[in-house]
Backbone as numpy.savetxt, mean C-alpha at the origin, in Angstrom:
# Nx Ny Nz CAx CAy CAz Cx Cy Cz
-9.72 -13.57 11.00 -10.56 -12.38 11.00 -9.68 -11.13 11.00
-10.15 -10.26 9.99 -9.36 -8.73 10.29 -10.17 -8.04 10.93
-9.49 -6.87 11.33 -10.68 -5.98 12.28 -9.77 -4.51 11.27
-10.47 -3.62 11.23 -10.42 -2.09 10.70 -11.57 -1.27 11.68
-10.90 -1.05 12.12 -12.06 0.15 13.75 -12.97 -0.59 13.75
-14.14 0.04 13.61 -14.98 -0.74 14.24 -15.74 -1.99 13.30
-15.15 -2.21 12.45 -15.47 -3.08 10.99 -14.78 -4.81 11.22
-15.10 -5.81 11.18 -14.84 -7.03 10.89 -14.53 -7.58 9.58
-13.80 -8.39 9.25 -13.81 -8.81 8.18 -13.26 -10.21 8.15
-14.82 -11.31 7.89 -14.19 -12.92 8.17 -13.82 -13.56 6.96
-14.32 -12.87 5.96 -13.88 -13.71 4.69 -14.52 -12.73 3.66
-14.10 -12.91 2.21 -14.06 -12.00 0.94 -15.60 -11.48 0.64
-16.38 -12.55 1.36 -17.82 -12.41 0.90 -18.11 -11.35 1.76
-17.37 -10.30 3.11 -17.33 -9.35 3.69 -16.81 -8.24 2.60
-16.35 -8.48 1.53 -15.30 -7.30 1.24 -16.24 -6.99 -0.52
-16.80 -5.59 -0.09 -17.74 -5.34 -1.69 -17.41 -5.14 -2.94
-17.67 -6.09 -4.19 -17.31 -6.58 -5.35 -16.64 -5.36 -5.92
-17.03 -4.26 -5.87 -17.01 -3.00 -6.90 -16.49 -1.45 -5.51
-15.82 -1.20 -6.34 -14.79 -0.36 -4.57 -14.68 0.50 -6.07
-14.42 2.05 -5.24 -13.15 3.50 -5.84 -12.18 2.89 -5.52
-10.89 3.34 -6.29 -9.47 3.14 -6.83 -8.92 4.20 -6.38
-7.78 4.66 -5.74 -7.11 5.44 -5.54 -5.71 5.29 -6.30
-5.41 5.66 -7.55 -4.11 5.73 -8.13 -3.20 6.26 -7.13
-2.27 5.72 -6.53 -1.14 6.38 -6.08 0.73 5.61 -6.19
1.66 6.77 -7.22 2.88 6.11 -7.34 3.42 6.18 -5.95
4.32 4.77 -6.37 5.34 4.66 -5.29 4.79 4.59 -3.37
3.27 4.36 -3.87 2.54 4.00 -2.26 2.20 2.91 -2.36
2.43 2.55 -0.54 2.03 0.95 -0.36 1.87 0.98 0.90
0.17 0.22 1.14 -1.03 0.17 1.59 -0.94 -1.70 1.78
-0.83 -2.32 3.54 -0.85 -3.60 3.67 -1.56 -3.72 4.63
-2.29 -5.00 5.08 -2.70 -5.40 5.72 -2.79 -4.85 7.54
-3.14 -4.12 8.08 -3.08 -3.95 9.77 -2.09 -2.89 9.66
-2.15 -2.15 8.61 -1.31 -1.00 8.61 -2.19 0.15 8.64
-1.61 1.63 8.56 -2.39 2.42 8.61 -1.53 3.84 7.70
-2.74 4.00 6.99 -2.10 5.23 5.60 -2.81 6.18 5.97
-1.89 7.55 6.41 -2.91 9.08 6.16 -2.77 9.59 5.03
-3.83 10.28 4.87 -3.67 10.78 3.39 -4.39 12.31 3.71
-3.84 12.84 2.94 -4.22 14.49 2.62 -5.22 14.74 1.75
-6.53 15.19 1.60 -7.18 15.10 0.20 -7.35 16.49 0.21
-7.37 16.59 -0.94 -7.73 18.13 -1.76 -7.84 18.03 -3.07
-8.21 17.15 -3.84 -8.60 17.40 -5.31 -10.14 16.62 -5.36
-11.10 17.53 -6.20 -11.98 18.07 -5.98 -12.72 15.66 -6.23
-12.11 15.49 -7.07 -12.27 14.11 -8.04 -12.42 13.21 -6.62
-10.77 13.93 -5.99 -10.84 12.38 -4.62 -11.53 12.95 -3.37
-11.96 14.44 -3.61 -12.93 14.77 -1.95 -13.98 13.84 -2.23
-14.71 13.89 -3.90 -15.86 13.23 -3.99 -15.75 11.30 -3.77
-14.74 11.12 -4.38 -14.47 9.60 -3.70 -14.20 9.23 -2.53
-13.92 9.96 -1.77 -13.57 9.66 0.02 -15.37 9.90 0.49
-16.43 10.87 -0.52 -17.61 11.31 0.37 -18.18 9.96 -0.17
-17.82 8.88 -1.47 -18.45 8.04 -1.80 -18.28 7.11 -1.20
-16.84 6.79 -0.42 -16.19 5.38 0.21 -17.43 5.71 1.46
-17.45 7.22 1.84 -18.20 6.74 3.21 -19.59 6.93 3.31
-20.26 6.91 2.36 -21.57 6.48 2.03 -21.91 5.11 1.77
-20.87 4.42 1.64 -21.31 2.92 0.66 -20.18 2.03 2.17
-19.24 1.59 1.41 -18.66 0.49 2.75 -17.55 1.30 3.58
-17.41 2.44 3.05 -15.95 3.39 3.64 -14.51 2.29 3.24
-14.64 1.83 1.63 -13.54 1.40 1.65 -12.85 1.60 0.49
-11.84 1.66 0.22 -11.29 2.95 -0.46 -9.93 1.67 -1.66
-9.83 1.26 -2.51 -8.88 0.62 -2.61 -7.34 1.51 -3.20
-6.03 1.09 -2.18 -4.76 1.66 -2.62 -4.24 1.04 -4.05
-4.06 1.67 -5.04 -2.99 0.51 -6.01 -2.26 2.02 -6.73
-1.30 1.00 -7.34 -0.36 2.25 -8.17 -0.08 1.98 -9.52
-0.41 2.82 -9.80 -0.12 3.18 -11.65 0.75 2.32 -12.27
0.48 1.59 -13.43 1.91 0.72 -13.75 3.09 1.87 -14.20
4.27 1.29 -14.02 5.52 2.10 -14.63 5.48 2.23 -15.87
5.19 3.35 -16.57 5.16 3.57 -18.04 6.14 4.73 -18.56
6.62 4.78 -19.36 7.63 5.85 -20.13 6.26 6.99 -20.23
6.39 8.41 -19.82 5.00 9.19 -20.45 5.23 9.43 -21.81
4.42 8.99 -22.74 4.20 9.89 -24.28 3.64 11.22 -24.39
4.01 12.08 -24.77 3.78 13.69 -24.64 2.77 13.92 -25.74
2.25 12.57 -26.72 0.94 12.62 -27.59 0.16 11.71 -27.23
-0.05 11.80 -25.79 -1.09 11.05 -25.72 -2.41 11.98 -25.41
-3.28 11.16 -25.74 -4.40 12.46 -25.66 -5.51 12.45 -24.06
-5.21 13.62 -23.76 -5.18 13.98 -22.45 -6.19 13.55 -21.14
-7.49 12.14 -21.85 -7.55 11.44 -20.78 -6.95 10.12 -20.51
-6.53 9.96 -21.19 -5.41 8.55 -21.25 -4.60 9.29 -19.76
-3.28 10.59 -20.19 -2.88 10.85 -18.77 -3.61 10.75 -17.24
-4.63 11.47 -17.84 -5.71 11.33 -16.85 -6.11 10.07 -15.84
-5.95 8.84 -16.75 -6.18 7.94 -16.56 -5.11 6.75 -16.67
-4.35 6.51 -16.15 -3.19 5.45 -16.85 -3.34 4.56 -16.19
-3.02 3.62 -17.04 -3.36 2.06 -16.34 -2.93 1.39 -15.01
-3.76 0.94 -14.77 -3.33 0.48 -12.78 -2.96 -1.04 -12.66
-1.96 -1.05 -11.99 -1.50 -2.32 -11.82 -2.12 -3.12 -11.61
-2.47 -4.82 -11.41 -3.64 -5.72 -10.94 -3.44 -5.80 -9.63
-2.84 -5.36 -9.06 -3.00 -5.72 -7.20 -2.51 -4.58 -6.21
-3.57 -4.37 -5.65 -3.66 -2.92 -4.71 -4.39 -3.42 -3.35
-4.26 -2.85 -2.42 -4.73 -3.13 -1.08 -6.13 -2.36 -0.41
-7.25 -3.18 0.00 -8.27 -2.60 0.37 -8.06 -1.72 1.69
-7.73 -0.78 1.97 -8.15 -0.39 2.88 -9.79 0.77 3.77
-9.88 0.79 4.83 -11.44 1.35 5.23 -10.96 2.59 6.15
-11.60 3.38 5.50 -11.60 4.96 6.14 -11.82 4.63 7.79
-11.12 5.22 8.85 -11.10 4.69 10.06 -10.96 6.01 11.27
-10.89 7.34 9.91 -10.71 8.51 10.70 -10.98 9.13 9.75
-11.47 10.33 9.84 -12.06 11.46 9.37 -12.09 12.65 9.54
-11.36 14.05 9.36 -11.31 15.10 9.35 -11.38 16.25 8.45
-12.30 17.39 8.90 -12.40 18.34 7.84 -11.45 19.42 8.34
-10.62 20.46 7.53 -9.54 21.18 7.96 -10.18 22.47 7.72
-10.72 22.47 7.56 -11.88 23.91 7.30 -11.20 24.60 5.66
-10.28 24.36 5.00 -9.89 25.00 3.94 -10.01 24.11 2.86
-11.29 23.13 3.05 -11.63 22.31 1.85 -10.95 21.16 1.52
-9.63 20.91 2.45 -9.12 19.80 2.39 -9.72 18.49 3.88
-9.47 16.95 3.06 -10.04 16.22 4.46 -8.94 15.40 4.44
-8.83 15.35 5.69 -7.68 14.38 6.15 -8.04 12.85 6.92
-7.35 11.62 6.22 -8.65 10.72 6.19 -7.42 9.55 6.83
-7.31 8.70 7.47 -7.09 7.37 8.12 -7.10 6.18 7.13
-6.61 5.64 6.34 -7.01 3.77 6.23 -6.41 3.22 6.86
-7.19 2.07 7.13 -6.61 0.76 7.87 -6.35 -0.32 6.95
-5.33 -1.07 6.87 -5.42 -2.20 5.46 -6.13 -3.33 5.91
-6.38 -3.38 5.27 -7.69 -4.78 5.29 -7.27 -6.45 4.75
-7.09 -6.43 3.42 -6.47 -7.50 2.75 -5.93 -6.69 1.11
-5.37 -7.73 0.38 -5.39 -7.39 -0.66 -6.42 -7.53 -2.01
-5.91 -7.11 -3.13 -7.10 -7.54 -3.91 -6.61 -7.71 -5.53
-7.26 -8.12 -6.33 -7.00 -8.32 -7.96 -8.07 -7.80 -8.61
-7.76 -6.77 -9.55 -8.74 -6.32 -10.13 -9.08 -6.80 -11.46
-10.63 -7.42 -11.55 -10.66 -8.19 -12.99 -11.25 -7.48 -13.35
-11.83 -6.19 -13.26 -11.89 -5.40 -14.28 -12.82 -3.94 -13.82
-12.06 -2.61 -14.94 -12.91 -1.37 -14.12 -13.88 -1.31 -14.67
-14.92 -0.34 -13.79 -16.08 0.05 -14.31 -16.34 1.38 -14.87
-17.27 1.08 -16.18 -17.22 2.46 -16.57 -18.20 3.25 -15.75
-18.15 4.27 -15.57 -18.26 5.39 -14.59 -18.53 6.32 -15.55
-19.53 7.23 -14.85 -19.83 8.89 -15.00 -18.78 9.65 -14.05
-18.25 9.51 -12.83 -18.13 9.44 -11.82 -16.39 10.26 -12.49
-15.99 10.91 -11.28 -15.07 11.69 -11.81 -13.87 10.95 -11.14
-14.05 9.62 -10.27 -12.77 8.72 -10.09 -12.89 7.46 -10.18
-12.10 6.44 -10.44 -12.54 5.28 -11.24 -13.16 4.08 -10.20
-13.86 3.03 -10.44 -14.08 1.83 -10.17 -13.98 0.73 -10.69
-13.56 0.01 -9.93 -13.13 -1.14 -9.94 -14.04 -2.74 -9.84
-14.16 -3.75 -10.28 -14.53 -4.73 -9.72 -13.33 -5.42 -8.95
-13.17 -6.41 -8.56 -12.27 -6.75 -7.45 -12.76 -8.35 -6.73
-11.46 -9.11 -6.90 -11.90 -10.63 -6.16 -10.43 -10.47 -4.99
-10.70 -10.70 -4.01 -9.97 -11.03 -2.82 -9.55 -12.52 -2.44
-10.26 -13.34 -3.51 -10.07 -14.30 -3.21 -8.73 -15.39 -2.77
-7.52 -15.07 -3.79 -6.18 -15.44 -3.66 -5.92 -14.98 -2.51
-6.09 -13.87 -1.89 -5.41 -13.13 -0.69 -6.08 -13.25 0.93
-7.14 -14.10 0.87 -7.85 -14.35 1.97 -6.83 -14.73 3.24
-5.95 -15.56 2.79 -4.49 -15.22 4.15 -4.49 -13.93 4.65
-4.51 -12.31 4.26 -4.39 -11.66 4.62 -5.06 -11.63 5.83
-6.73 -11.99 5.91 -7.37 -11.28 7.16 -6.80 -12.44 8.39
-6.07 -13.37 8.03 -5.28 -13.71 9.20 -4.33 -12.89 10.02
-4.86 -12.96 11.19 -3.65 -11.67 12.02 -2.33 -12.32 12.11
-1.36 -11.32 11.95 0.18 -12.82 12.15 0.33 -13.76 11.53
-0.70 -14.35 10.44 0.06 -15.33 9.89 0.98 -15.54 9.32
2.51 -16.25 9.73 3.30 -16.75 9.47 4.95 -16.03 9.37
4.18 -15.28 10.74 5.14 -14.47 11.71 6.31 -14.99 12.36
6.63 -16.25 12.60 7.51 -17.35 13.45 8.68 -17.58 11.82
8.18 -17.35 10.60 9.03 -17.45 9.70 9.86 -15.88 9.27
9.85 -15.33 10.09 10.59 -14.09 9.55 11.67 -13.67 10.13
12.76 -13.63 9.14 13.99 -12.83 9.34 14.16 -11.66 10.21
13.53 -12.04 11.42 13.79 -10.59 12.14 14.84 -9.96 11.93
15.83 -10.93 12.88 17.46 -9.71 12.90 17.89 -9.49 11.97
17.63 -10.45 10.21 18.17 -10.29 9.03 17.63 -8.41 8.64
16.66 -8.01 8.96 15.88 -7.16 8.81 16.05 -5.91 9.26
16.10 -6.09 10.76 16.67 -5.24 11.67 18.11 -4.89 11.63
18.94 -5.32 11.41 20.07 -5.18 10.68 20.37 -4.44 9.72
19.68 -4.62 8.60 19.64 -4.19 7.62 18.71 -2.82 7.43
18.30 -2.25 8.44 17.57 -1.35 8.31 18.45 -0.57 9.70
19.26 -0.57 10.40 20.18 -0.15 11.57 21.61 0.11 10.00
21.88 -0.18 9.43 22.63 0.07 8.58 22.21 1.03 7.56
20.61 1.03 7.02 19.96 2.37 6.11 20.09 3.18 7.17
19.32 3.46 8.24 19.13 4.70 8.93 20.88 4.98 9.26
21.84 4.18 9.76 23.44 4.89 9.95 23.88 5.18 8.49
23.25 4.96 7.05 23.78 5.28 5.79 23.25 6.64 5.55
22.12 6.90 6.54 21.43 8.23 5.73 21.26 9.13 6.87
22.06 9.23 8.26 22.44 9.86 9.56 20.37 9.45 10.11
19.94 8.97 10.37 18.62 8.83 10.54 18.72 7.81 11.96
18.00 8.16 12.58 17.51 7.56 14.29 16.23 7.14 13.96
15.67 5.91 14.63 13.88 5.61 14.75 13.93 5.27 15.69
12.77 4.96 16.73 12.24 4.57 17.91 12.59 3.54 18.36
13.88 2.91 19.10 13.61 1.51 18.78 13.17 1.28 20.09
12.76 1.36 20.99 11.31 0.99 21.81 10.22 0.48 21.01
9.98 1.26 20.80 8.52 0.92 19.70 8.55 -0.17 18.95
10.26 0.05 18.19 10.22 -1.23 17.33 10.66 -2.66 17.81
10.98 -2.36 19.14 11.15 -3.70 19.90 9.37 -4.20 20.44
8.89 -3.17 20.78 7.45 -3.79 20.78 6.62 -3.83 19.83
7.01 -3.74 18.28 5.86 -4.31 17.21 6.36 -5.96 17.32
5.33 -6.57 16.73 5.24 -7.58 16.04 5.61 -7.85 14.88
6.04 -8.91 14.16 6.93 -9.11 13.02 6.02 -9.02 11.82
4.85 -9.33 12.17 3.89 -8.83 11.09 3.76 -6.83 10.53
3.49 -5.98 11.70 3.86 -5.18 12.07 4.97 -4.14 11.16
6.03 -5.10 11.67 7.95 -4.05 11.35 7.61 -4.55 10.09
7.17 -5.56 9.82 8.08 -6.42 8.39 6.76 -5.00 7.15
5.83 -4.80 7.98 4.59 -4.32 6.68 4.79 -2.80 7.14
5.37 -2.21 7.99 5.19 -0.81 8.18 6.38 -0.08 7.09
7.97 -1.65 7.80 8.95 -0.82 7.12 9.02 -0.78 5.16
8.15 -2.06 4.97 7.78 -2.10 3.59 7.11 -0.52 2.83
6.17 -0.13 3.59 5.92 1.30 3.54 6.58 2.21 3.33
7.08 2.30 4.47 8.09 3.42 4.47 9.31 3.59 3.67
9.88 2.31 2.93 10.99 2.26 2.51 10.66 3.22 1.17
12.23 3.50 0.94 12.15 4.77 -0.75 12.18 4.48 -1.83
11.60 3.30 -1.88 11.78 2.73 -3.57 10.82 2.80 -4.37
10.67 2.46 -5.44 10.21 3.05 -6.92 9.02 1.62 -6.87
8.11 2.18 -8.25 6.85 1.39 -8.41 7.26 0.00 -8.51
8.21 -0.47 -9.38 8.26 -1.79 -9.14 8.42 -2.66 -8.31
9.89 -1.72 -7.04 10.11 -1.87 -6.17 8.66 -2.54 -4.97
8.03 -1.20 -4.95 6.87 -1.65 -3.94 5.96 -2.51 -4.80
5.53 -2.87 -5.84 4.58 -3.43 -6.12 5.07 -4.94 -5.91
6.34 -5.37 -5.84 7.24 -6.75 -5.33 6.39 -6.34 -4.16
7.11 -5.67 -3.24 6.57 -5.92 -1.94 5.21 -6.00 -1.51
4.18 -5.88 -1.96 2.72 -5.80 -2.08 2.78 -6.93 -2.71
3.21 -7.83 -3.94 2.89 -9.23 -4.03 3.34 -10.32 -3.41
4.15 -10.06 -2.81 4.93 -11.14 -2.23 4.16 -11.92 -1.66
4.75 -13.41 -1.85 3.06 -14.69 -1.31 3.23 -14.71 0.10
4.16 -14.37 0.69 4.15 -14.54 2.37 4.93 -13.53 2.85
4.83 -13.44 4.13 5.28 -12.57 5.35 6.61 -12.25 5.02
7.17 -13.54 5.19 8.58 -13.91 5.16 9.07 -13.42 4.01
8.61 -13.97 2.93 9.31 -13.40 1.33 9.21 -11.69 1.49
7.88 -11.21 2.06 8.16 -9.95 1.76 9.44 -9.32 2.94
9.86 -9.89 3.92 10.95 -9.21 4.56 11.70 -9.70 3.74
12.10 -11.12 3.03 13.40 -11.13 2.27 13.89 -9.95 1.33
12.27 -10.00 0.76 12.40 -8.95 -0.43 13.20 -7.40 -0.08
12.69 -7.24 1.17 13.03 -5.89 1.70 14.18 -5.87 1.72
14.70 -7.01 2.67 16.21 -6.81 3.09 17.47 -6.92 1.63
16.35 -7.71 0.46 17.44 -7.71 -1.03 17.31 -6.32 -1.43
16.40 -5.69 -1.16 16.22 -4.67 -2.04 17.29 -3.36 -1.10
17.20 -3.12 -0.22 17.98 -2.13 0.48 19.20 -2.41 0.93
19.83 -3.61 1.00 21.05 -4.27 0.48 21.94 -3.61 -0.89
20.92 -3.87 -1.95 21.36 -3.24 -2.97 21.10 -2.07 -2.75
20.45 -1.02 -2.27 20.22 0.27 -2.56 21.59 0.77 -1.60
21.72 0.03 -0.56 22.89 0.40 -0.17 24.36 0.51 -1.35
24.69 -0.78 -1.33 25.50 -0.95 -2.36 25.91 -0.27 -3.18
24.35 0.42 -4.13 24.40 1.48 -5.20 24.91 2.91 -4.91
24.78 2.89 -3.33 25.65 4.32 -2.93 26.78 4.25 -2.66
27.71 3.07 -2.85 28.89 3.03 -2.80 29.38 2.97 -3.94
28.07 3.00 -5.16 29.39 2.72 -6.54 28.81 3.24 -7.45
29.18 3.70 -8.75 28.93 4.25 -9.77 27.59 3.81 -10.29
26.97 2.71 -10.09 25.81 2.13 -10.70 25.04 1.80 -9.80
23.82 2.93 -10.07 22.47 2.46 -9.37 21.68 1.30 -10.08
21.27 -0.16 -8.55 20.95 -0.82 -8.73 19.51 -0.78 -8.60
18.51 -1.03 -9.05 17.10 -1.41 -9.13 16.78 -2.80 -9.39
15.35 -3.45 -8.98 14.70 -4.32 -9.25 14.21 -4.85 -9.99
14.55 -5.51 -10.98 13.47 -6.21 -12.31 12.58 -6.56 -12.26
């Protein structure tokens, strides 16, 4: 079972077929995590007033990596194609700032695959959506006892001394490995392909491996003439 405030979620037949899309590069939105977001464009005030009229659930995914063409005709930009797997998350906080912007909470829920959008009047897109492959997600912790902690922790005590940077480590001695392994996936600075690895990854574990290959090399690449990236 997942929980998102005051929301349950025991299985996919909880999670509604047809959700808003939130295009966002280089963001990543997991499971028992939590994303703030800033809104102020006029397209996503009206999709945040739609998530919380209907289930308040909002889905994260990111744009595939494309070269931009400078003739393309200008709702194509508008619109560029979204990767197949983005993360449900449910509005869990809510604020108006009085200058027309709302400042909004998700909680991640599970993941999802989109088999296909809907056409819309609607000035931000929809989605249909099966959760089905990803139903592991609304397990809390599952398969937490397989993760590279210290491989991890290590390797992230070496980014923050590469880039003069301090974090809490109280705090991070009291998360859970589900927790460090999906927050620091977040937070880390890498590019769309980068995170969209880490958002597929089939388990807990692979996605800390992934982390710790990927900032390994990003280290690396600051010691030498050639920046390394992810295929």
């Amino acid at each position: 079972m997942a929980q998102a405030g005051n929301a349950y979620y025991d299985s996919p037949r909880d999670i509604p077929a047809i959700i808003p899309v939130f295009p966002l590069e280089e963001a990543l939105l997991l499971p028992r995590t939590q994303m703030p977001l800033n809104i102020f464009e006029e397209r996503y005030l009206m999709m945040v007033d739609y998530a919380i009229h209907k289930d308040r659930i909002i889905g994260i995914i990111q744009p595939q990596a494309e070269a931009v063409d400078t003739d393309q005709a200008p709702e194509k930009l508008y619109a560029p194609k979204l990767q197949q797997v983005g993360c449900l998350g449910r509005v869990t906080a809510y604020g108006e700032t009085g200058d027309g912007r709302v400042l909004v909470t998700l909680t991640g829920i599970c993941r999802f695959r989109v088999t296909k959008e809907i056409l819309t009047d609607l000035p931000f897109r929809l989605a249909e959506i099966d959760c089905e492959e990803f139903v592991h997600d609304l397990i809390e912790g599952l398969g937490e006892d397989q993760v590279d902690r210290e491989g991890l922790l290590d390797v992230f005590r070496a980014f923050l001394d590469a880039n003069d940077m301090e974090a809490d480590w109280e705090s991070i001695a009291k998360s859970s490995n589900e927790i460090l392994v999906n927050s620091l996936s977040m937070m880390s600075p890498y590019g769309i392909a980068e995170k969209q690895a880490l958002l597929e990854a089939e388990s807990l574990a692979l996605r800390a491996d992934t982390l710790i290959a990927m900032t390994e090399m990003h280290l690396a690449s600051e010691n030498s003439d050639t920046p390394q990236t992810l295929q």
